Amino acid sequence: MTRRLMIWCGFLLLLHLACNSPAPVTTAEAHRPRFHFTPPSGWMNDPNGLVYQNGEYHLFYQHYPDSTVWGPMHWGHAVTRDLINWQHLPIALYPDSLGYIFSGSAVADTANTSGLKQGSATPLVALFTYDKQGFETQGLAYSTDNGRTWQKYDKNPVIGNPGEKDFRDPKVFYHQASGHWIMCLAVKDHIEFYRSQNLLQWQKTGSFGKTYGSHGGVWECPDLFPLTNPETGVTKWILLVSINPGGPNGGSSTQYFTGSFNGTTFTCEEDTAQVRWLDYGPDNYAGVTWNNVPGNRRIFLGWMSNWNYGQVVPTATWRSAMTVPRELTLQQAGNNWTVASLPVKELEALRQNEQPIAAGEEMSFNGLADMEITFDLTTNPEEAGMVFTNNSNEQLRIGYEREHNRLYIDRSRAGKAGFSDRFIPVSYAPRISDSTRLTLRIVLDVASAELFADNGLTCMTSVFFPSATFNRFKMYYRGKTSPFIEGKWYALKEARFSK
Ligand code: FRU
């Protein structure tokens, strides 16, 4: 071979490798997800200011750019047009003399009710919490250039502190029926409702929750929105409330209530003692939904971590990721209205060829997969699920256990775990559906698994830190007869994260 030909062959080989295998992982970037949102560097927690405007879904997030642990909070910023590929943008809000910039939301003030419009673009208005050594007030900032630059309102705060220690995380939306902007605010052990005509002056109208749901920890990051069941046309208002600690598998988690909202307060339809979790896994917290999404879709994003160990997980240059964007729907399960979650359909664009899952056969993959497997529970399996393995002899198990009628994610042998004794090895979720057909949809990235059982009626999210990428998987069961009905899977491509 001539020298020139050899160089060409080498180049083509490298090109082939680059296109067909995940990008090489440097030690510093080990465990960096490939299609879940992560900050370029530094610390991240809650998603904030989720608003859709002009073809862009904005994501702001709790961010400390100078360290990989929590500190003076900023709002980091990114946008996506397709809920898959992201563009990082400059930090939107920096702490100032009124405090750190804690969680909050953003709206598009289309009718310029705030009078903050300059030029032709619809003003984007963010309402967030200022935290000054635990003293919390609500502040406002606005952008008149599609979210590229932000000004703080010169008369901040717009809501002062009424004498409460925990008084934060405003979620604002426009309520057509009452012609008002509504704000839900988490106040220690309950949610307060405020309303406004102009986003600047706010009046308290009601409160909910002191005697409802779970109170194992402080209430944070509320969200309130209607969902309509497509089959019956029934509409329920859903109130999301994150709580930390007190989650079903320890630490942080998000509960929800179903009921009605009359423009001033929320009325729950459930018994005061009933507790319902949006996601039972240990790693989905502070999630909220986008305002203004076209087509009446309710799209949710959560922080894929847990305050029990989020600051000590073994990543080097950044900490934590968001869940995949999920669409929430109202579904009937027995006598209850249940909020089901599924990955947004846009995620399917990352799928490569559909491949069957064969019972008992081991498949190879590159660590990124979307799969669905169906089991027949009339065969009475003691256990059934999927096991993922790697070249370091580690494994991750995701399955169903008949004895307790529950789902689980077992990360006890899935890699590094010694960084915290609160990084629980196995998490469990009660199965909500009573169908004899059980489907497990599993979305796997290099350091996380998201389980959507029974079309999203029961969800679990769990992170893990393997020494090598999981590159094989297979179905398993314990019992006399194979419960396997069918299965299919897709290798996933990486998403793009640009600057
Ligand atoms: C939830 C939370 C919020 C607060 C923010 C601070 O994770 O505690 O209540 O606004 O994080 O970063």
Short mmCIF file of C-alpha atoms in Angstrom, two decimals, residues 21-426:
data_model
loop_
_atom_site.label_atom_id
_atom_site.label_comp_id
_atom_site.label_asym_id
_atom_site.label_seq_id
_atom_site.Cartn_x
_atom_site.Cartn_y
_atom_site.Cartn_z
CA SER A 21 -19.41 4.42 18.73
CA PRO A 22 -20.10 6.88 21.53
CA ALA A 23 -17.58 9.72 21.66
CA PRO A 24 -14.49 8.70 23.67
CA VAL A 25 -14.94 9.47 27.34
CA THR A 26 -12.18 11.32 29.12
CA THR A 27 -11.81 10.48 32.81
CA ALA A 28 -13.07 13.93 33.73
CA GLU A 29 -16.21 13.36 31.67
CA ALA A 30 -16.97 9.78 32.74
CA HIS A 31 -20.69 9.42 33.51
CA ARG A 32 -21.58 12.45 31.37
CA PRO A 33 -25.04 11.57 29.95
CA ARG A 34 -25.32 11.51 26.15
CA PHE A 35 -28.92 12.63 25.67
CA HIS A 36 -29.88 14.07 29.05
CA PHE A 37 -29.28 17.75 29.71
CA THR A 38 -26.25 18.57 31.88
CA PRO A 39 -24.61 21.94 32.61
CA PRO A 40 -21.37 22.55 30.66
CA SER A 41 -19.54 22.65 34.02
CA GLY A 42 -20.28 23.37 37.67
CA TRP A 43 -23.23 22.64 39.87
CA MET A 44 -26.88 22.32 38.72
CA ASN A 45 -30.12 21.63 40.59
CA ASP A 46 -33.77 22.50 39.85
CA PRO A 47 -35.13 23.33 36.38
CA ASN A 48 -36.46 26.91 36.39
CA GLY A 49 -38.34 29.30 34.12
CA LEU A 50 -39.61 26.66 31.69
CA VAL A 51 -41.38 28.59 28.96
CA TYR A 52 -41.96 28.05 25.25
CA GLN A 53 -41.69 31.07 22.99
CA ASN A 54 -41.00 31.54 19.27
CA GLY A 55 -40.16 27.90 18.61
CA GLU A 56 -37.80 27.63 21.57
CA TYR A 57 -38.24 25.76 24.81
CA HIS A 58 -36.29 27.72 27.42
CA LEU A 59 -34.65 25.94 30.30
CA PHE A 60 -33.15 27.94 33.13
CA TYR A 61 -31.65 26.04 36.02
CA GLN A 62 -30.28 26.48 39.51
CA HIS A 63 -26.59 26.85 38.85
CA TYR A 64 -23.34 27.59 40.65
CA PRO A 65 -20.76 27.94 37.87
CA ASP A 66 -17.72 28.23 40.19
CA SER A 67 -18.00 24.87 41.91
CA THR A 68 -19.47 21.38 41.62
CA VAL A 69 -21.36 21.78 44.90
CA TRP A 70 -24.32 24.04 45.72
CA GLY A 71 -23.43 27.69 46.42
CA PRO A 72 -24.55 31.22 45.42
CA MET A 73 -27.35 30.44 43.02
CA HIS A 74 -27.54 31.79 39.47
CA TRP A 75 -29.95 30.91 36.69
CA GLY A 76 -28.07 28.98 34.00
CA HIS A 77 -29.78 28.99 30.60
CA ALA A 78 -30.23 26.76 27.56
CA VAL A 79 -32.78 26.39 24.76
CA THR A 80 -34.00 23.52 22.63
CA ARG A 81 -36.20 23.52 19.55
CA ASP A 82 -36.92 19.79 19.53
CA LEU A 83 -36.66 18.72 23.19
CA ILE A 84 -33.58 16.65 22.30
CA ASN A 85 -30.70 18.86 21.14
CA TRP A 86 -29.71 21.80 23.33
CA GLN A 87 -27.90 25.07 22.91
CA HIS A 88 -26.18 26.45 25.99
CA LEU A 89 -26.64 30.20 26.50
CA PRO A 90 -24.93 32.67 28.85
CA ILE A 91 -26.00 32.74 32.50
CA ALA A 92 -29.29 34.65 32.67
CA LEU A 93 -29.42 35.83 36.30
CA TYR A 94 -26.62 36.51 38.78
CA PRO A 95 -27.02 36.90 42.55
CA ASP A 96 -27.22 40.53 43.72
CA SER A 97 -27.61 42.55 46.93
CA LEU A 98 -31.11 41.10 47.51
CA GLY A 99 -29.75 37.56 47.59
CA TYR A 100 -29.10 34.38 45.66
CA ILE A 101 -31.42 33.59 42.75
CA PHE A 102 -33.49 30.58 43.84
CA SER A 103 -36.09 28.66 41.84
CA GLY A 104 -38.96 30.20 39.92
CA SER A 105 -40.76 30.32 36.60
CA ALA A 106 -41.15 32.43 33.46
CA VAL A 107 -44.08 33.55 31.31
CA ALA A 108 -44.49 35.20 27.94
CA ASP A 109 -46.34 38.47 28.59
CA THR A 110 -48.01 38.54 25.16
CA ALA A 111 -50.50 41.32 26.02
CA ASN A 112 -47.76 43.39 27.72
CA THR A 113 -49.77 43.47 30.96
CA SER A 114 -46.55 44.35 32.80
CA GLY A 115 -45.80 47.33 30.55
CA LEU A 116 -42.21 46.05 30.32
CA LYS A 117 -42.25 45.66 26.55
CA GLN A 118 -39.58 47.52 24.56
CA GLY A 119 -39.41 47.05 20.81
CA SER A 120 -41.35 44.34 19.04
CA ALA A 121 -40.53 41.14 20.96
CA THR A 122 -42.98 39.75 23.52
CA PRO A 123 -41.45 40.32 26.96
CA LEU A 124 -40.43 37.20 28.83
CA VAL A 125 -40.97 37.74 32.54
CA ALA A 126 -39.29 35.60 35.20
CA LEU A 127 -40.47 35.42 38.81
CA PHE A 128 -38.00 33.85 41.19
CA THR A 129 -37.08 33.72 44.85
CA TYR A 130 -34.38 35.91 46.33
CA ASP A 131 -32.72 34.14 49.25
CA LYS A 132 -30.57 36.21 51.58
CA GLN A 133 -29.26 33.91 54.30
CA GLY A 134 -32.65 32.26 54.59
CA PHE A 135 -34.70 35.47 54.27
CA GLU A 136 -36.84 34.92 51.17
CA THR A 137 -38.72 37.35 48.93
CA GLN A 138 -39.96 37.14 45.32
CA GLY A 139 -38.18 39.05 42.58
CA LEU A 140 -38.85 39.76 38.91
CA ALA A 141 -36.61 40.00 35.87
CA TYR A 142 -37.50 40.46 32.22
CA SER A 143 -36.10 40.05 28.77
CA THR A 144 -37.13 41.98 25.68
CA ASP A 145 -34.89 40.07 23.28
CA ASN A 146 -36.30 36.53 23.38
CA GLY A 147 -34.49 35.60 26.57
CA ARG A 148 -30.97 36.48 25.40
CA THR A 149 -30.38 39.21 28.01
CA TRP A 150 -32.18 39.92 31.26
CA GLN A 151 -32.84 43.00 33.41
CA LYS A 152 -33.89 42.86 37.03
CA TYR A 153 -36.98 44.92 37.82
CA ASP A 154 -35.90 48.11 39.60
CA LYS A 155 -38.57 47.87 42.33
CA ASN A 156 -37.70 44.35 43.47
CA PRO A 157 -38.85 42.50 45.47
CA VAL A 158 -42.39 42.29 44.10
CA ILE A 159 -43.52 40.22 47.11
CA GLY A 160 -41.93 40.89 50.50
CA ASN A 161 -41.50 38.35 53.25
CA PRO A 162 -44.54 38.00 55.55
CA GLY A 163 -42.51 36.46 58.38
CA GLU A 164 -42.01 32.96 56.97
CA LYS A 165 -38.68 31.14 56.84
CA ASP A 166 -39.45 28.95 53.80
CA PHE A 167 -41.27 31.14 51.28
CA ARG A 168 -40.20 30.28 47.77
CA ASP A 169 -40.26 28.84 44.24
CA PRO A 170 -43.04 30.86 42.51
CA LYS A 171 -44.75 29.09 39.61
CA VAL A 172 -46.70 31.62 37.54
CA PHE A 173 -49.16 30.97 34.69
CA TYR A 174 -52.02 32.79 33.00
CA HIS A 175 -55.47 31.60 34.06
CA GLN A 176 -57.88 32.33 31.23
CA ALA A 177 -61.08 31.74 33.18
CA SER A 178 -60.34 34.38 35.83
CA GLY A 179 -58.29 36.70 33.59
CA HIS A 180 -55.42 36.75 36.09
CA TRP A 181 -51.84 35.68 36.42
CA ILE A 182 -51.69 33.05 39.15
CA MET A 183 -48.70 32.34 41.34
CA CYS A 184 -48.27 29.20 43.47
CA LEU A 185 -45.73 29.56 46.21
CA ALA A 186 -44.30 26.92 48.55
CA VAL A 187 -44.49 28.12 52.15
CA LYS A 188 -42.89 25.59 54.54
CA ASP A 189 -45.73 23.01 54.80
CA HIS A 190 -48.33 24.32 52.37
CA ILE A 191 -48.90 26.10 49.05
CA GLU A 192 -50.15 29.69 48.83
CA PHE A 193 -51.92 31.19 45.82
CA TYR A 194 -51.51 34.77 44.69
CA ARG A 195 -52.96 36.61 41.71
CA SER A 196 -52.08 39.66 39.66
CA GLN A 197 -53.21 41.65 36.61
CA ASN A 198 -49.74 42.89 35.70
CA LEU A 199 -47.13 40.47 37.16
CA LEU A 200 -45.86 43.34 39.36
CA GLN A 201 -48.48 43.65 42.12
CA TRP A 202 -49.69 40.48 43.79
CA GLN A 203 -52.55 39.67 46.12
CA LYS A 204 -52.80 36.50 48.20
CA THR A 205 -56.03 34.57 47.51
CA GLY A 206 -55.77 31.18 49.17
CA SER A 207 -53.73 28.33 50.56
CA PHE A 208 -53.73 24.54 50.47
CA GLY A 209 -52.13 21.54 52.01
CA LYS A 210 -51.24 21.79 55.70
CA THR A 211 -53.31 18.69 56.39
CA TYR A 212 -52.91 16.94 53.02
CA GLY A 213 -50.39 14.50 51.60
CA SER A 214 -46.87 13.87 52.77
CA HIS A 215 -45.14 16.15 55.27
CA GLY A 216 -41.89 14.28 55.82
CA GLY A 217 -39.97 17.40 54.73
CA VAL A 218 -40.32 20.97 53.56
CA TRP A 219 -42.63 21.71 50.61
CA GLU A 220 -40.88 23.17 47.55
CA CYS A 221 -41.27 23.86 43.82
CA PRO A 222 -45.05 23.72 43.22
CA ASP A 223 -46.74 23.57 39.83
CA LEU A 224 -50.46 23.76 38.99
CA PHE A 225 -52.10 22.91 35.65
CA PRO A 226 -55.17 21.22 34.18
CA LEU A 227 -55.00 17.83 32.45
CA THR A 228 -57.82 16.40 30.34
CA ASN A 229 -58.33 12.67 29.93
CA PRO A 230 -58.63 12.11 26.16
CA GLU A 231 -61.14 9.22 26.40
CA THR A 232 -63.68 10.84 28.72
CA GLY A 233 -62.96 14.56 28.36
CA VAL A 234 -62.73 14.78 32.18
CA THR A 235 -60.45 17.60 33.33
CA LYS A 236 -58.64 17.68 36.67
CA TRP A 237 -56.28 20.27 38.07
CA ILE A 238 -53.00 18.77 39.16
CA LEU A 239 -50.87 20.30 41.89
CA LEU A 240 -47.26 19.11 41.99
CA VAL A 241 -45.36 19.59 45.25
CA SER A 242 -41.77 18.54 45.74
CA ILE A 243 -40.81 17.48 49.23
CA ASN A 244 -37.43 17.03 50.84
CA PRO A 245 -36.80 14.79 52.72
CA GLY A 246 -39.70 12.32 52.95
CA GLY A 247 -39.64 10.67 49.50
CA PRO A 248 -40.82 7.04 49.14
CA ASN A 249 -37.23 5.82 48.68
CA GLY A 250 -35.61 8.38 50.97
CA GLY A 251 -34.71 12.03 50.49
CA SER A 252 -36.24 14.13 47.71
CA SER A 253 -39.37 13.33 45.71
CA THR A 254 -42.39 14.91 44.03
CA GLN A 255 -45.95 14.26 45.17
CA TYR A 256 -49.12 15.37 43.42
CA PHE A 257 -52.75 16.09 44.20
CA THR A 258 -55.78 15.99 41.87
CA GLY A 259 -58.68 18.39 42.24
CA SER A 260 -60.01 21.73 41.03
CA PHE A 261 -58.85 25.33 40.88
CA ASN A 262 -61.29 28.26 40.88
CA GLY A 263 -58.86 31.11 40.28
CA THR A 264 -58.22 31.68 43.98
CA THR A 265 -57.48 28.32 45.58
CA PHE A 266 -57.01 24.60 44.94
CA THR A 267 -59.48 22.04 46.27
CA CYS A 268 -58.21 18.49 46.54
CA GLU A 269 -60.49 15.56 45.71
CA GLU A 270 -58.50 12.98 47.61
CA ASP A 271 -58.52 11.98 51.27
CA THR A 272 -56.17 14.06 53.36
CA ALA A 273 -54.01 11.00 54.10
CA GLN A 274 -53.54 9.92 50.49
CA VAL A 275 -50.01 10.33 49.15
CA ARG A 276 -49.27 9.99 45.44
CA TRP A 277 -45.84 10.22 43.86
CA LEU A 278 -45.22 11.35 40.31
CA ASP A 279 -42.09 9.18 40.17
CA TYR A 280 -41.11 6.69 42.87
CA GLY A 281 -37.41 6.44 42.04
CA PRO A 282 -34.79 8.23 44.12
CA ASP A 283 -33.68 10.62 41.37
CA ASN A 284 -36.44 12.89 40.11
CA TYR A 285 -36.87 16.10 42.09
CA ALA A 286 -38.14 19.68 41.81
CA GLY A 287 -39.71 18.93 38.42
CA VAL A 288 -42.08 21.43 36.83
CA THR A 289 -43.75 21.89 33.44
CA TRP A 290 -43.31 24.28 30.53
CA ASN A 291 -45.69 27.21 30.12
CA ASN A 292 -47.26 27.86 26.70
CA VAL A 293 -46.43 24.62 24.90
CA PRO A 294 -48.38 24.42 21.62
CA GLY A 295 -51.07 21.77 21.23
CA ASN A 296 -52.01 21.80 24.90
CA ARG A 297 -49.23 19.41 25.81
CA ARG A 298 -47.98 19.31 29.41
CA ILE A 299 -44.26 18.69 29.30
CA PHE A 300 -42.32 18.04 32.48
CA LEU A 301 -38.63 18.13 33.36
CA GLY A 302 -37.12 17.07 36.70
CA TRP A 303 -33.71 17.33 38.36
CA MET A 304 -32.30 13.80 38.11
CA SER A 305 -30.73 13.70 41.56
CA ASN A 306 -31.50 13.68 45.27
CA TRP A 307 -30.47 16.09 48.02
CA ASN A 308 -29.36 13.05 50.07
CA TYR A 309 -26.24 12.65 47.91
CA GLY A 310 -26.48 14.98 44.89
CA GLN A 311 -23.45 17.01 45.99
CA VAL A 312 -21.11 14.03 46.37
CA VAL A 313 -21.84 11.90 43.30
CA PRO A 314 -18.64 10.85 41.48
CA THR A 315 -18.62 13.25 38.53
CA ALA A 316 -15.67 15.58 38.13
CA THR A 317 -16.36 18.75 36.19
CA TRP A 318 -20.13 19.11 36.61
CA ARG A 319 -22.82 17.70 38.83
CA SER A 320 -26.17 16.24 37.83
CA ALA A 321 -28.50 15.99 34.86
CA MET A 322 -32.18 16.56 34.08
CA THR A 323 -34.63 13.73 33.31
CA VAL A 324 -35.73 13.33 29.71
CA PRO A 325 -38.60 15.72 28.96
CA ARG A 326 -41.80 13.82 29.75
CA GLU A 327 -45.38 14.31 28.66
CA LEU A 328 -47.90 14.12 31.48
CA THR A 329 -51.41 12.79 30.88
CA LEU A 330 -54.46 12.06 33.01
CA GLN A 331 -55.31 8.36 33.10
CA GLN A 332 -57.92 6.33 34.92
CA ALA A 333 -56.51 3.56 37.10
CA GLY A 334 -59.17 1.78 39.16
CA ASN A 335 -61.19 4.49 40.89
CA ASN A 336 -58.40 7.01 40.76
CA TRP A 337 -57.30 9.66 38.32
CA THR A 338 -53.60 9.12 37.93
CA VAL A 339 -50.94 11.31 36.33
CA ALA A 340 -48.97 9.15 33.90
CA SER A 341 -45.58 10.18 32.48
CA LEU A 342 -43.91 9.07 29.25
CA PRO A 343 -40.86 10.40 27.42
CA VAL A 344 -41.94 13.03 24.86
CA LYS A 345 -42.49 11.53 21.42
CA GLU A 346 -39.67 13.75 20.07
CA LEU A 347 -37.21 11.41 21.80
CA GLU A 348 -38.01 8.81 19.15
CA ALA A 349 -35.88 10.80 16.69
CA LEU A 350 -32.82 9.45 18.53
CA ARG A 351 -33.85 5.86 17.82
CA GLN A 352 -31.91 3.73 15.39
CA ASN A 353 -33.35 0.55 13.87
CA GLU A 354 -36.04 -1.30 15.78
CA GLN A 355 -34.76 -4.69 16.92
CA PRO A 356 -36.63 -7.54 18.59
CA ILE A 357 -35.75 -8.68 22.09
CA ALA A 358 -35.56 -12.45 22.09
CA ALA A 359 -36.25 -14.34 25.33
CA GLY A 360 -33.03 -15.49 26.98
CA GLU A 361 -30.77 -13.94 24.35
CA GLU A 362 -28.10 -11.42 25.30
CA MET A 363 -27.97 -8.23 23.20
CA SER A 364 -25.00 -5.94 22.76
CA PHE A 365 -25.41 -2.19 22.70
CA ASN A 366 -23.52 1.06 23.26
CA GLY A 367 -25.09 1.99 26.60
CA LEU A 368 -27.87 4.16 25.17
CA ALA A 369 -31.20 2.43 24.62
CA ASP A 370 -34.96 2.77 24.59
CA MET A 371 -36.79 -0.54 25.02
CA GLU A 372 -40.16 -1.99 25.78
CA ILE A 373 -40.86 -5.49 27.01
CA THR A 374 -44.18 -7.12 27.82
CA PHE A 375 -44.77 -9.87 30.37
CA ASP A 376 -47.79 -12.08 30.95
CA LEU A 377 -48.42 -12.06 34.69
CA THR A 378 -50.90 -14.95 34.49
CA THR A 379 -47.82 -17.18 34.26
CA ASN A 380 -47.12 -16.15 37.86
CA PRO A 381 -43.46 -15.20 37.64
CA GLU A 382 -41.87 -14.52 41.02
CA GLU A 383 -39.77 -11.90 39.28
CA ALA A 384 -39.29 -10.63 35.73
CA GLY A 385 -37.23 -7.84 34.24
CA MET A 386 -34.13 -6.73 32.37
CA VAL A 387 -30.54 -6.96 33.49
CA PHE A 388 -27.77 -4.73 32.09
CA THR A 389 -24.13 -5.78 32.41
CA ASN A 390 -20.70 -4.42 31.51
CA ASN A 391 -17.09 -5.53 31.12
CA SER A 392 -16.38 -4.76 34.79
CA ASN A 393 -18.76 -7.42 36.00
CA GLU A 394 -21.29 -4.87 37.20
CA GLN A 395 -25.03 -5.10 36.70
CA LEU A 396 -28.20 -3.06 36.89
CA ARG A 397 -31.53 -4.83 37.32
CA ILE A 398 -34.93 -3.35 36.55
CA GLY A 399 -37.97 -5.49 37.13
CA TYR A 400 -41.15 -6.59 38.82
CA GLU A 401 -41.63 -8.66 41.98
CA ARG A 402 -44.87 -10.57 42.38
CA GLU A 403 -44.84 -11.07 46.13
CA HIS A 404 -45.13 -7.34 46.83
CA ASN A 405 -46.67 -6.42 43.47
CA ARG A 406 -43.96 -3.84 43.00
CA LEU A 407 -41.38 -2.61 40.53
CA TYR A 408 -37.77 -2.03 41.41
CA ILE A 409 -34.46 -0.65 40.21
CA ASP A 410 -31.51 -2.45 41.76
CA ARG A 411 -28.27 -0.46 41.44
CA SER A 412 -26.54 -2.33 44.30
CA ARG A 413 -23.94 -3.79 41.90
CA ALA A 414 -24.07 -1.08 39.24
CA GLY A 415 -20.80 0.70 40.07
CA LYS A 416 -19.50 3.29 42.50
CA ALA A 417 -21.70 3.73 45.56
CA GLY A 418 -19.30 4.38 48.44
CA PHE A 419 -19.52 8.17 48.14
CA SER A 420 -22.65 8.23 50.36
CA ASP A 421 -24.38 5.79 52.68
CA ARG A 422 -27.64 7.45 51.67
CA PHE A 423 -27.24 6.32 48.04
CA ILE A 424 -29.83 3.58 48.48
CA PRO A 425 -29.05 0.35 46.59
CA VAL A 426 -32.57 -0.74 45.62
#
